[in-house]
Short mmCIF file of C-alpha atoms and ligand atoms in Angstrom, two decimals:
data_model
loop_
_atom_site.label_atom_id
_atom_site.label_comp_id
_atom_site.label_asym_id
_atom_site.label_seq_id
_atom_site.Cartn_x
_atom_site.Cartn_y
_atom_site.Cartn_z
CA MET A 1 -18.48 21.04 -1.69
CA PRO A 2 -15.50 18.79 -0.75
CA GLU A 3 -13.44 20.46 -3.48
CA ASP A 4 -12.27 23.20 -1.27
CA LEU A 5 -12.42 22.20 2.30
CA SER A 6 -10.31 24.99 3.37
CA SER A 7 -12.65 27.66 2.58
CA SER A 8 -15.73 25.83 3.95
CA SER A 9 -17.00 25.55 7.22
CA SER A 10 -16.53 21.76 7.08
CA ARG A 11 -13.67 20.17 8.15
CA LEU A 12 -11.81 16.92 6.83
CA VAL A 13 -11.86 14.20 9.35
CA VAL A 14 -9.45 11.38 8.71
CA VAL A 15 -9.49 7.99 10.60
CA SER A 16 -6.68 5.37 9.85
CA ASN A 17 -4.86 2.81 12.04
CA ARG A 18 -1.54 4.80 12.35
CA THR A 19 -1.54 8.48 11.96
CA ALA A 20 1.26 10.90 11.11
CA PHE A 21 1.21 12.88 14.48
CA GLY A 22 4.92 13.44 15.65
CA SER A 23 6.76 11.87 12.71
CA GLN A 24 9.75 13.84 11.89
CA THR A 25 9.34 13.56 8.25
CA ARG A 26 5.85 13.25 6.66
CA ALA A 27 7.38 10.91 3.84
CA GLY A 28 4.50 8.53 3.81
CA GLY A 29 1.88 8.74 1.12
CA LEU A 30 -1.05 9.26 3.17
CA ALA A 31 0.58 11.84 5.27
CA VAL A 32 1.98 13.79 2.18
CA ALA A 33 -1.86 13.70 0.69
CA LEU A 34 -3.59 14.48 3.73
CA TRP A 35 -1.31 16.79 5.89
CA ASP A 36 -1.73 20.15 3.99
CA THR A 37 -5.60 19.47 3.60
CA LEU A 38 -6.16 18.74 7.16
CA SER A 39 -4.06 21.53 8.18
CA ALA A 40 -5.91 24.29 6.21
CA SER A 41 -9.23 22.98 7.27
CA ASN A 42 -8.26 22.54 10.93
CA GLY A 43 -8.93 19.05 10.32
CA LEU A 44 -9.13 16.25 12.81
CA TRP A 45 -6.99 12.85 12.44
CA ILE A 46 -8.15 9.92 14.38
CA GLY A 47 -6.17 6.91 15.06
CA TRP A 48 -4.38 4.56 17.23
CA SER A 49 -1.76 6.10 19.48
CA GLY A 50 0.98 3.36 18.65
CA LYS A 51 0.83 2.48 22.54
CA ILE A 52 -0.21 -0.75 24.06
CA TYR A 53 -1.12 -0.94 27.47
CA ASP A 54 -2.03 -4.01 29.67
CA VAL A 55 -4.96 -1.82 30.99
CA PRO A 56 -5.65 0.93 28.37
CA ARG A 57 -6.58 4.19 29.35
CA ARG A 58 -10.19 4.83 29.10
CA ARG A 59 -9.98 7.78 27.18
CA SER A 60 -8.41 9.07 23.87
CA GLN A 61 -5.77 11.81 23.91
CA VAL A 62 -6.25 14.81 21.87
CA VAL A 63 -3.29 16.71 20.71
CA GLU A 64 -2.45 19.43 17.99
CA GLU A 65 0.29 19.70 15.44
CA ASP A 66 0.39 22.22 12.78
CA GLY A 67 -3.36 23.05 13.03
CA ILE A 68 -4.50 19.58 12.96
CA SER A 69 -6.16 17.99 15.96
CA PHE A 70 -5.06 14.29 16.78
CA ALA A 71 -7.71 11.98 18.53
CA LEU A 72 -5.47 9.04 19.58
CA ALA A 73 -6.63 5.96 21.29
CA ASP A 74 -4.42 3.38 22.96
CA MET A 75 -5.10 -0.41 22.65
CA SER A 76 -4.79 -3.13 25.11
CA LYS A 77 -2.59 -6.09 24.28
CA ALA A 78 -5.73 -8.07 23.91
CA ASP A 79 -6.96 -5.39 21.38
CA TYR A 80 -3.90 -5.47 19.42
CA ASP A 81 -3.63 -9.35 19.15
CA GLY A 82 -7.32 -9.80 18.14
CA PHE A 83 -8.00 -6.76 16.08
CA TYR A 84 -4.39 -5.77 14.52
CA LEU A 85 -2.55 -9.03 14.51
CA GLY A 86 -5.67 -11.19 14.46
CA TYR A 87 -8.44 -10.00 12.21
CA ALA A 88 -6.67 -7.16 10.03
CA ASN A 89 -3.51 -9.19 9.56
CA SER A 90 -4.28 -12.98 9.62
CA VAL A 91 -7.78 -12.67 7.85
CA LEU A 92 -8.47 -9.53 5.89
CA TRP A 93 -4.69 -9.10 4.67
CA PRO A 94 -4.19 -12.67 3.25
CA VAL A 95 -7.86 -12.70 1.76
CA MET A 96 -7.62 -9.54 -0.03
CA HIS A 97 -4.25 -10.55 -1.31
CA ASN A 98 -5.65 -13.89 -2.39
CA ARG A 99 -4.10 -15.85 0.01
CA LEU A 100 -7.15 -17.80 1.41
CA ASP A 101 -4.78 -20.71 2.61
CA LEU A 102 -3.04 -18.33 5.04
CA ALA A 103 -6.30 -17.04 6.87
CA VAL A 104 -6.89 -17.74 10.17
CA PHE A 105 -10.61 -17.69 10.73
CA ASP A 106 -10.98 -17.38 14.55
CA SER A 107 -14.26 -15.97 15.57
CA ASP A 108 -12.55 -14.11 18.33
CA TYR A 109 -10.69 -11.96 16.03
CA PHE A 110 -13.82 -10.97 14.62
CA THR A 111 -15.21 -9.84 18.00
CA ALA A 112 -12.16 -7.90 18.74
CA TYR A 113 -12.32 -6.16 15.30
CA SER A 114 -15.97 -5.29 15.99
CA VAL A 115 -15.10 -3.88 19.22
CA ILE A 116 -12.44 -1.63 17.96
CA ASN A 117 -14.46 -0.29 15.00
CA ARG A 118 -17.26 0.52 17.56
CA ARG A 119 -14.67 2.36 19.88
CA PHE A 120 -13.31 4.37 16.99
CA ALA A 121 -16.98 5.03 15.71
CA ALA A 122 -17.63 6.50 19.14
CA LEU A 123 -14.49 8.76 18.84
CA VAL A 124 -15.61 10.03 15.56
CA ALA A 125 -19.19 10.91 17.28
CA GLU A 126 -17.37 12.55 20.13
CA HIS A 127 -15.03 14.93 17.95
CA ALA A 128 -16.61 15.23 14.66
CA HIS A 129 -19.39 17.70 13.70
CA GLU A 130 -22.23 16.42 11.18
CA ASP A 131 -21.03 19.06 8.61
CA ASP A 132 -17.52 17.34 8.39
CA LEU A 133 -16.38 14.96 5.86
CA VAL A 134 -15.21 11.60 7.33
CA TRP A 135 -12.69 9.90 5.49
CA VAL A 136 -11.64 6.23 6.61
CA GLN A 137 -8.62 4.57 5.56
CA ASP A 138 -8.28 0.88 4.72
CA TYR A 139 -9.16 -2.59 5.91
CA HIS A 140 -8.93 -2.02 9.56
CA PHE A 141 -12.05 -0.21 9.49
CA LEU A 142 -14.65 -1.69 7.16
CA LEU A 143 -17.22 -1.59 9.70
CA LEU A 144 -16.87 2.16 10.75
CA ALA A 145 -19.59 3.91 9.05
CA LYS A 146 -22.20 1.23 9.87
CA TYR A 147 -21.47 1.74 13.59
CA MET A 148 -21.27 5.63 13.10
CA LYS A 149 -24.79 5.35 11.78
CA GLU A 150 -25.91 3.20 14.29
CA ASP A 151 -24.75 5.95 16.91
CA GLY A 152 -26.72 8.65 15.18
CA TRP A 153 -24.26 10.02 12.48
CA ARG A 154 -25.90 11.94 9.47
CA GLY A 155 -22.97 13.34 8.08
CA GLN A 156 -20.95 12.08 4.96
CA CYS A 157 -18.55 9.37 5.33
CA GLY A 158 -16.08 7.84 2.57
CA PHE A 159 -13.80 5.06 2.82
CA PHE A 160 -10.60 4.17 0.59
CA LEU A 161 -9.35 0.75 0.35
CA HIS A 162 -5.62 0.52 -0.10
CA VAL A 163 -5.41 -3.26 -0.57
CA PRO A 164 -7.03 -5.19 -3.36
CA PHE A 165 -10.50 -6.21 -3.50
CA PRO A 166 -10.46 -9.86 -4.54
CA ALA A 167 -12.80 -12.07 -6.73
CA PRO A 168 -16.09 -12.41 -5.08
CA GLU A 169 -15.48 -16.13 -4.76
CA VAL A 170 -12.57 -15.62 -2.45
CA PHE A 171 -14.12 -12.65 -0.54
CA ARG A 172 -17.28 -14.78 0.39
CA SER A 173 -15.05 -17.36 2.04
CA ILE A 174 -14.54 -15.13 5.06
CA PRO A 175 -17.11 -16.51 7.80
CA ASN A 176 -18.39 -12.74 8.68
CA HIS A 177 -18.35 -11.50 4.98
CA LEU A 178 -21.97 -10.31 4.99
CA ASP A 179 -21.28 -8.23 8.18
CA LEU A 180 -18.35 -6.93 6.23
CA ALA A 181 -20.48 -6.13 2.95
CA ALA A 182 -23.06 -4.33 5.18
CA GLY A 183 -20.17 -2.35 6.58
CA LEU A 184 -19.03 -1.27 3.16
CA CYS A 185 -22.64 -0.36 2.08
CA ALA A 186 -22.91 2.07 4.96
CA TYR A 187 -20.34 4.46 3.42
CA ASP A 188 -21.34 7.07 0.78
CA VAL A 189 -18.26 6.69 -1.31
CA VAL A 190 -15.75 3.58 -1.56
CA GLY A 191 -12.58 4.25 -3.36
CA LEU A 192 -10.53 1.62 -4.64
CA GLN A 193 -7.08 1.24 -6.35
CA SER A 194 -7.99 -0.07 -9.83
CA ARG A 195 -10.80 -0.58 -12.09
CA HIS A 196 -10.51 -4.39 -11.48
CA ASP A 197 -10.87 -3.92 -7.70
CA VAL A 198 -14.07 -1.73 -8.53
CA ALA A 199 -15.31 -4.65 -10.86
CA ASN A 200 -14.78 -7.24 -8.22
CA LEU A 201 -16.60 -5.32 -5.44
CA ALA A 202 -19.63 -4.30 -7.60
CA ARG A 203 -20.08 -7.93 -8.69
CA TYR A 204 -19.85 -9.00 -5.01
CA LEU A 205 -22.39 -6.36 -3.87
CA GLN A 206 -24.68 -7.21 -6.94
CA GLU A 207 -24.55 -11.04 -5.86
CA GLU A 208 -24.65 -10.74 -2.17
CA MET A 209 -26.56 -7.54 -1.24
CA GLY A 210 -28.90 -7.16 -4.13
CA ALA A 211 -27.16 -4.07 -5.23
CA GLU A 212 -28.36 -2.73 -8.70
CA ARG A 213 -26.25 -0.73 -11.06
CA ILE A 214 -27.18 2.96 -11.64
CA ASP A 215 -24.26 3.51 -13.98
CA SER A 216 -20.50 2.74 -14.08
CA ASP A 217 -19.77 4.91 -10.88
CA ARG A 218 -22.97 4.08 -8.71
CA LEU A 219 -24.87 1.26 -7.11
CA ARG A 220 -28.35 1.25 -5.57
CA ILE A 221 -28.76 -0.76 -2.41
CA GLY A 222 -32.15 -0.37 -1.07
CA ASP A 223 -32.68 3.27 -0.84
CA HIS A 224 -28.89 3.91 -0.32
CA VAL A 225 -26.76 5.08 -3.34
CA LEU A 226 -23.12 3.97 -3.18
CA VAL A 227 -20.45 5.43 -5.35
CA LEU A 228 -17.68 3.05 -6.11
CA ARG A 229 -14.83 4.80 -7.90
CA HIS A 230 -11.25 3.66 -8.80
CA CYS A 231 -8.77 6.00 -7.54
CA PRO A 232 -5.14 4.96 -7.90
CA ILE A 233 -2.77 6.34 -5.09
CA GLY A 234 0.08 8.19 -6.37
CA ILE A 235 3.25 9.84 -4.73
CA ASP A 236 4.84 13.25 -4.37
CA ALA A 237 6.71 12.73 -7.44
CA GLY A 238 8.41 16.08 -7.75
CA GLY A 239 9.58 15.75 -4.07
CA PHE A 240 10.86 12.04 -4.31
CA SER A 241 12.67 13.30 -7.42
CA ALA A 242 14.40 16.11 -5.45
CA ALA A 243 15.13 13.45 -2.58
CA ALA A 244 17.06 11.60 -5.04
CA THR A 245 19.70 14.12 -5.43
CA SER A 246 19.64 15.18 -1.60
CA ALA A 247 23.03 15.09 0.44
CA PRO A 248 21.76 11.60 2.09
CA ALA A 249 20.80 10.24 -1.25
CA VAL A 250 24.17 10.80 -2.81
CA GLN A 251 25.88 9.71 0.33
CA ALA A 252 23.68 6.38 0.32
CA SER A 253 24.54 5.98 -3.42
CA HIS A 254 28.43 6.68 -2.82
CA ARG A 255 28.37 4.01 0.01
CA LEU A 256 26.63 1.28 -2.22
CA GLU A 257 29.04 2.33 -5.23
CA ARG A 258 32.16 1.43 -3.40
CA PHE A 259 30.69 -2.16 -2.89
CA LEU A 260 29.49 -2.52 -6.39
CA GLY A 261 32.64 -1.40 -8.40
CA SER A 262 31.76 -1.27 -12.10
CA ARG A 263 28.85 -3.86 -11.55
CA ASP A 264 25.28 -2.96 -12.72
CA LEU A 265 22.77 -2.79 -9.81
CA ILE A 266 19.39 -4.44 -9.84
CA ILE A 267 17.43 -3.34 -6.76
CA GLY A 268 14.34 -4.64 -4.92
CA VAL A 269 12.73 -2.60 -2.05
CA ASP A 270 9.86 -3.96 -0.19
CA ARG A 271 8.27 -4.58 3.32
CA MET A 272 9.19 -8.15 3.79
CA ASP A 273 5.57 -9.56 3.12
CA TYR A 274 4.50 -12.74 1.53
CA SER A 275 2.41 -10.72 -1.12
CA LYS A 276 5.78 -9.40 -2.42
CA GLY A 277 6.77 -12.45 -4.15
CA LEU A 278 10.33 -12.65 -2.74
CA PRO A 279 11.02 -16.26 -2.97
CA GLN A 280 10.01 -16.02 -6.65
CA ARG A 281 12.23 -12.98 -7.24
CA PHE A 282 15.22 -14.81 -5.60
CA GLU A 283 14.33 -17.83 -7.82
CA ALA A 284 14.17 -15.48 -11.00
CA MET A 285 17.72 -14.17 -10.14
CA ALA A 286 18.74 -17.68 -9.97
CA THR A 287 17.16 -18.39 -13.49
CA LEU A 288 18.92 -15.18 -14.66
CA PHE A 289 22.57 -16.33 -13.52
CA ASP A 290 21.70 -20.00 -14.91
CA LYS A 291 20.60 -18.70 -18.26
CA TYR A 292 22.97 -15.59 -18.63
CA PRO A 293 26.51 -16.85 -17.43
CA GLU A 294 27.96 -13.86 -19.39
CA LEU A 295 26.35 -11.71 -16.39
CA HIS A 296 28.31 -13.50 -13.62
CA GLY A 297 30.62 -10.96 -11.92
CA ASN A 298 28.88 -8.07 -13.73
CA ILE A 299 25.83 -7.54 -11.80
CA SER A 300 24.56 -7.30 -8.24
CA PHE A 301 21.06 -7.82 -7.15
CA THR A 302 20.30 -6.01 -3.72
CA GLN A 303 17.07 -6.65 -2.00
CA ILE A 304 16.08 -4.30 0.88
CA ALA A 305 13.46 -5.79 2.90
CA PRO A 306 12.67 -4.70 6.63
CA PRO A 307 10.79 -7.54 8.57
CA SER A 308 7.15 -6.52 9.39
CA ARG A 309 4.57 -8.08 11.48
CA SER A 310 7.09 -10.33 12.61
CA VAL A 311 5.26 -12.07 15.23
CA VAL A 312 2.67 -13.79 12.60
CA GLU A 313 3.97 -17.10 12.06
CA GLU A 314 3.83 -16.81 8.23
CA TYR A 315 6.35 -13.97 8.32
CA VAL A 316 8.67 -15.78 10.39
CA LEU A 317 8.50 -18.44 7.75
CA LEU A 318 9.09 -16.13 5.02
CA ARG A 319 12.23 -14.71 6.69
CA GLN A 320 13.70 -18.26 7.12
CA GLN A 321 12.77 -19.15 3.60
CA LEU A 322 14.47 -15.84 2.14
CA ASP A 323 17.56 -16.75 4.22
CA GLU A 324 18.01 -20.14 3.11
CA LEU A 325 17.34 -19.09 -0.61
CA CYS A 326 19.66 -16.20 -0.47
CA GLY A 327 22.62 -18.42 1.06
CA ARG A 328 21.85 -21.22 -1.45
CA ILE A 329 21.95 -18.93 -4.40
CA ASN A 330 25.40 -17.13 -3.09
CA GLY A 331 26.66 -20.44 -2.55
CA ASP A 332 25.78 -21.84 -5.91
CA TYR A 333 26.74 -18.82 -8.25
CA GLY A 334 28.89 -16.74 -6.06
CA ASP A 335 32.68 -16.41 -6.42
CA LEU A 336 35.84 -15.42 -4.68
CA ASP A 337 35.13 -11.83 -5.79
CA TRP A 338 31.37 -11.68 -6.37
CA ILE A 339 28.32 -11.84 -4.25
CA PRO A 340 25.14 -12.22 -6.78
CA ILE A 341 22.49 -11.37 -3.97
CA ARG A 342 22.57 -9.10 -1.30
CA TYR A 343 19.55 -9.01 1.13
CA LEU A 344 19.39 -6.45 3.86
CA ALA A 345 16.59 -6.98 6.14
CA ARG A 346 16.29 -3.40 7.27
CA GLY A 347 14.87 -0.20 6.30
CA TYR A 348 16.33 3.06 5.18
CA ASP A 349 15.31 6.83 5.27
CA ARG A 350 13.50 7.99 2.25
CA GLU A 351 16.29 10.06 1.00
CA GLU A 352 18.66 7.17 1.38
CA LEU A 353 16.35 4.82 -0.64
CA ALA A 354 15.67 7.63 -3.32
CA GLY A 355 19.53 7.69 -3.91
CA LEU A 356 19.90 3.86 -3.97
CA TYR A 357 16.80 3.65 -6.69
CA ARG A 358 18.64 6.29 -8.78
CA LEU A 359 21.79 4.20 -8.76
CA ALA A 360 20.05 0.94 -9.93
CA ARG A 361 19.91 -0.08 -13.53
CA VAL A 362 16.80 -2.06 -12.87
CA GLY A 363 14.21 -1.66 -10.57
CA LEU A 364 12.57 -5.15 -9.72
CA VAL A 365 9.01 -4.76 -8.43
CA THR A 366 7.20 -8.30 -8.64
CA PRO A 367 4.51 -8.64 -6.11
CA LEU A 368 2.05 -11.56 -6.64
CA GLN A 369 -0.87 -9.03 -5.47
CA ASP A 370 -0.49 -5.71 -4.49
CA GLY A 371 -3.09 -3.01 -4.21
CA MET A 372 -0.86 -0.15 -5.95
CA ASN A 373 2.81 -0.64 -5.13
CA LEU A 374 4.28 2.80 -4.41
CA VAL A 375 7.98 1.48 -4.69
CA ALA A 376 7.36 1.21 -8.46
CA LYS A 377 6.45 4.79 -8.61
CA GLU A 378 9.13 5.90 -6.42
CA TYR A 379 11.70 4.12 -8.56
CA VAL A 380 10.57 6.13 -11.69
CA ALA A 381 10.62 9.27 -9.75
CA ALA A 382 14.19 8.80 -8.34
CA GLN A 383 15.67 8.18 -11.91
CA ASP A 384 18.38 10.47 -13.82
CA PRO A 385 16.59 11.78 -16.90
CA ALA A 386 19.79 11.54 -18.85
CA ASN A 387 20.72 7.99 -18.01
CA PRO A 388 17.48 6.27 -16.51
CA GLY A 389 16.84 2.91 -15.37
CA VAL A 390 14.25 0.38 -16.36
CA LEU A 391 11.22 -0.73 -14.15
CA VAL A 392 10.33 -4.34 -14.53
CA LEU A 393 6.63 -4.61 -12.98
CA SER A 394 4.36 -7.22 -11.99
CA GLN A 395 1.05 -7.34 -13.84
CA PHE A 396 -0.42 -8.08 -10.39
CA ALA A 397 0.49 -4.62 -9.04
CA GLY A 398 -2.27 -2.03 -9.26
CA ALA A 399 0.39 0.31 -10.47
CA ALA A 400 0.74 -1.71 -13.82
CA ASP A 401 -2.47 -0.24 -15.20
CA GLN A 402 -0.92 3.21 -15.05
CA MET A 403 2.62 2.11 -15.96
CA PRO A 404 2.53 0.28 -19.12
CA GLU A 405 5.74 1.59 -20.33
CA ALA A 406 7.58 -0.69 -17.58
CA LEU A 407 8.52 -4.12 -18.60
CA ILE A 408 5.54 -6.03 -17.38
CA ILE A 409 5.73 -9.48 -16.15
CA ASN A 410 3.97 -12.54 -14.57
CA PRO A 411 5.97 -12.70 -11.14
CA HIS A 412 5.11 -16.51 -11.34
CA ASP A 413 6.82 -16.98 -14.42
CA THR A 414 10.60 -16.83 -13.29
CA GLU A 415 12.14 -17.42 -16.65
CA SER A 416 10.23 -14.52 -18.19
CA VAL A 417 11.23 -12.49 -15.31
CA ALA A 418 14.97 -13.33 -15.63
CA ASP A 419 14.43 -12.64 -19.68
CA ALA A 420 12.90 -9.04 -18.77
CA VAL A 421 15.82 -8.21 -16.35
CA HIS A 422 18.31 -9.18 -18.97
CA ALA A 423 16.42 -7.17 -21.75
CA ALA A 424 16.45 -4.22 -19.13
CA LEU A 425 20.06 -4.45 -18.53
CA ALA A 426 20.64 -4.47 -22.41
CA MET A 427 18.04 -1.78 -23.24
CA PRO A 428 19.42 1.30 -25.30
CA LEU A 429 19.71 4.69 -23.91
CA GLU A 430 17.17 6.01 -26.27
CA GLU A 431 14.55 3.32 -25.51
CA ARG A 432 15.27 3.76 -21.75
CA GLN A 433 14.75 7.62 -21.88
CA ARG A 434 11.24 7.01 -24.04
CA ARG A 435 9.78 4.64 -21.65
CA TRP A 436 11.09 6.68 -18.54
CA GLN A 437 9.60 9.88 -19.84
CA ALA A 438 6.25 8.45 -20.35
CA LEU A 439 6.17 6.81 -16.77
CA TYR A 440 7.60 10.13 -15.18
CA LYS A 441 4.90 12.04 -16.87
CA GLY A 442 1.96 9.72 -15.58
CA ILE A 443 3.31 9.82 -11.96
CA CYS A 444 3.52 13.65 -11.99
CA THR A 445 0.07 14.05 -13.36
CA GLU A 446 -1.70 11.28 -11.24
CA ASP A 447 0.21 12.40 -8.12
CA ILE A 448 -0.83 12.08 -4.45
CA ASN A 449 -2.74 15.48 -4.75
CA TRP A 450 -4.47 14.07 -7.75
CA TRP A 451 -5.50 11.15 -5.86
CA ARG A 452 -7.15 13.01 -2.93
CA GLU A 453 -8.91 15.33 -5.37
CA ARG A 454 -10.32 12.58 -7.35
CA PHE A 455 -11.56 10.67 -4.03
CA LEU A 456 -12.97 13.83 -2.57
CA ALA A 457 -15.02 14.77 -5.85
CA ALA A 458 -16.68 11.44 -5.75
CA PHE A 459 -19.03 12.84 -3.04
CA ASP A 460 -20.60 15.24 -5.68
CA MET A 461 -21.38 12.07 -7.75
CA GLN A 462 -23.63 10.75 -4.67
CA VAL A 463 -25.63 13.85 -4.20
CA SER A 464 -26.39 14.10 -8.08
CA GLN A 465 -28.39 10.82 -8.11
CA ASP A 466 -31.02 10.30 -10.46
P1 ADP B 501 3.16 -1.57 1.15
O1 ADP B 501 2.22 -0.42 1.43
O2 ADP B 501 2.48 -3.04 1.06
O3 ADP B 501 4.25 -1.66 2.13
P2 ADP B 501 4.13 -0.19 -1.11
O4 ADP B 501 5.18 -0.38 -2.19
O5 ADP B 501 2.66 0.32 -1.67
O6 ADP B 501 3.83 -1.43 -0.25
O7 ADP B 501 4.70 1.13 0.02
C1 ADP B 501 5.72 0.65 0.72
C2 ADP B 501 6.37 2.13 1.12
O8 ADP B 501 7.35 1.79 2.25
C3 ADP B 501 7.13 2.90 0.15
O9 ADP B 501 6.83 4.13 0.15
C4 ADP B 501 8.62 2.39 0.39
O10 ADP B 501 9.43 3.54 0.15
C5 ADP B 501 8.57 2.19 1.93
N1 ADP B 501 9.45 1.09 1.96
C6 ADP B 501 9.69 -0.05 1.59
N2 ADP B 501 10.80 -0.76 1.92
C7 ADP B 501 11.41 0.12 2.79
C8 ADP B 501 12.75 0.10 3.42
N3 ADP B 501 13.50 -1.22 3.47
N4 ADP B 501 13.10 1.26 4.15
C9 ADP B 501 12.29 2.49 3.96
N5 ADP B 501 11.34 2.49 3.34
C10 ADP B 501 10.93 1.34 2.67
#
């Protein structure tokens, strides 16, 4: 039934923390994946309005764009602090990325998380019909289906986790992990980025919730059948590829070329987040300069890293650490006419980014832990087929499973990262083309539409239970 939502009476209802309402360009992965489907089925998108009030409005606001209805709820400052900055980004984000040491287990955060999940469950009950298919996005809403069911929801409800699911030993350190598990078990379908994430969650549910395996895709928990499916998220590969030759892309790349001269560009593009391995990446560049002095003056590493969540302490510390490292490395290795590392703490438009990727001989994507990593796919999409650059990719990014033709590295091993960058710079054209063709074919086949269809098809697996 979910295969063609546009021709059935049922609508797609999406719940995510942020929606794409009013965005000038729908460039983000989720918006590209969902917009047309929502539009064609007169769907509904529920999320946070992005507004913070001292006293929140009691009601949500319903607005329309392109045939899609949006139910947008405001948050109070206390909601935002406890739910978003607190539980979502100071408990779940670090734990899911294997950083228990950074988690702040404050019980008020969990209370705020439950309150917001309840409020959004009530919004679904208010605006959705039971023959709609509800698709909840990401770690902000682990408890939503449970509360929806408590409110009497009988329709279908699926969940996709964009971040990794850690080893059960890590997840069960969260004081309320059993509440979260009960929340997950209330869904009909849970989609995860990789097979590894599916294996972690399945083992956790077997150990903690008495789940039994029916087959590779299904678990039985009491009398409920839960479909667990790996659905690696993709990008709009064709669209991104076209963006890389657009006028803003060419303009941005000319600006950078004027700075580079004849030097080869190595590029990194990430939100400034501790999961992205930025200090280790900077250290790897220092190792590269140490080990290969012949590269001095001939390459330039540019890291684009707009600050995010900058009121959370860890993010402030990361910023300081990067400022310091960049200064030190440029002090140690720079020369009168050479700046080895450039680090720009700001964002760029999608087209501009695409142009910068295309100019770069090496795309350096080295997260310590990442659900997928879309930058890796965007870098490949943006390349010139006649003269493609080389992707150096962390084994700990979900994308590594789908992109074996990249140079796969361990981001903690700075020497091997340096060697991989060196090998990438020296790689003959024929090998670069061979690797790139395989990577590009992969991102075109398993693109953002493939991801959506694969997730929605999982609802059929739930129905066909034995
Ligand atoms: P995450 O979702 O953890 O931030 P991803 O790599 O999966 O990591 O997705 C990041 C998205 O944000 C990509 O689409 C990327 O193009 C975009 N992005 C990252 N850095 C910048 C930047 N400096 N300017 C504009 N967009 C950026």
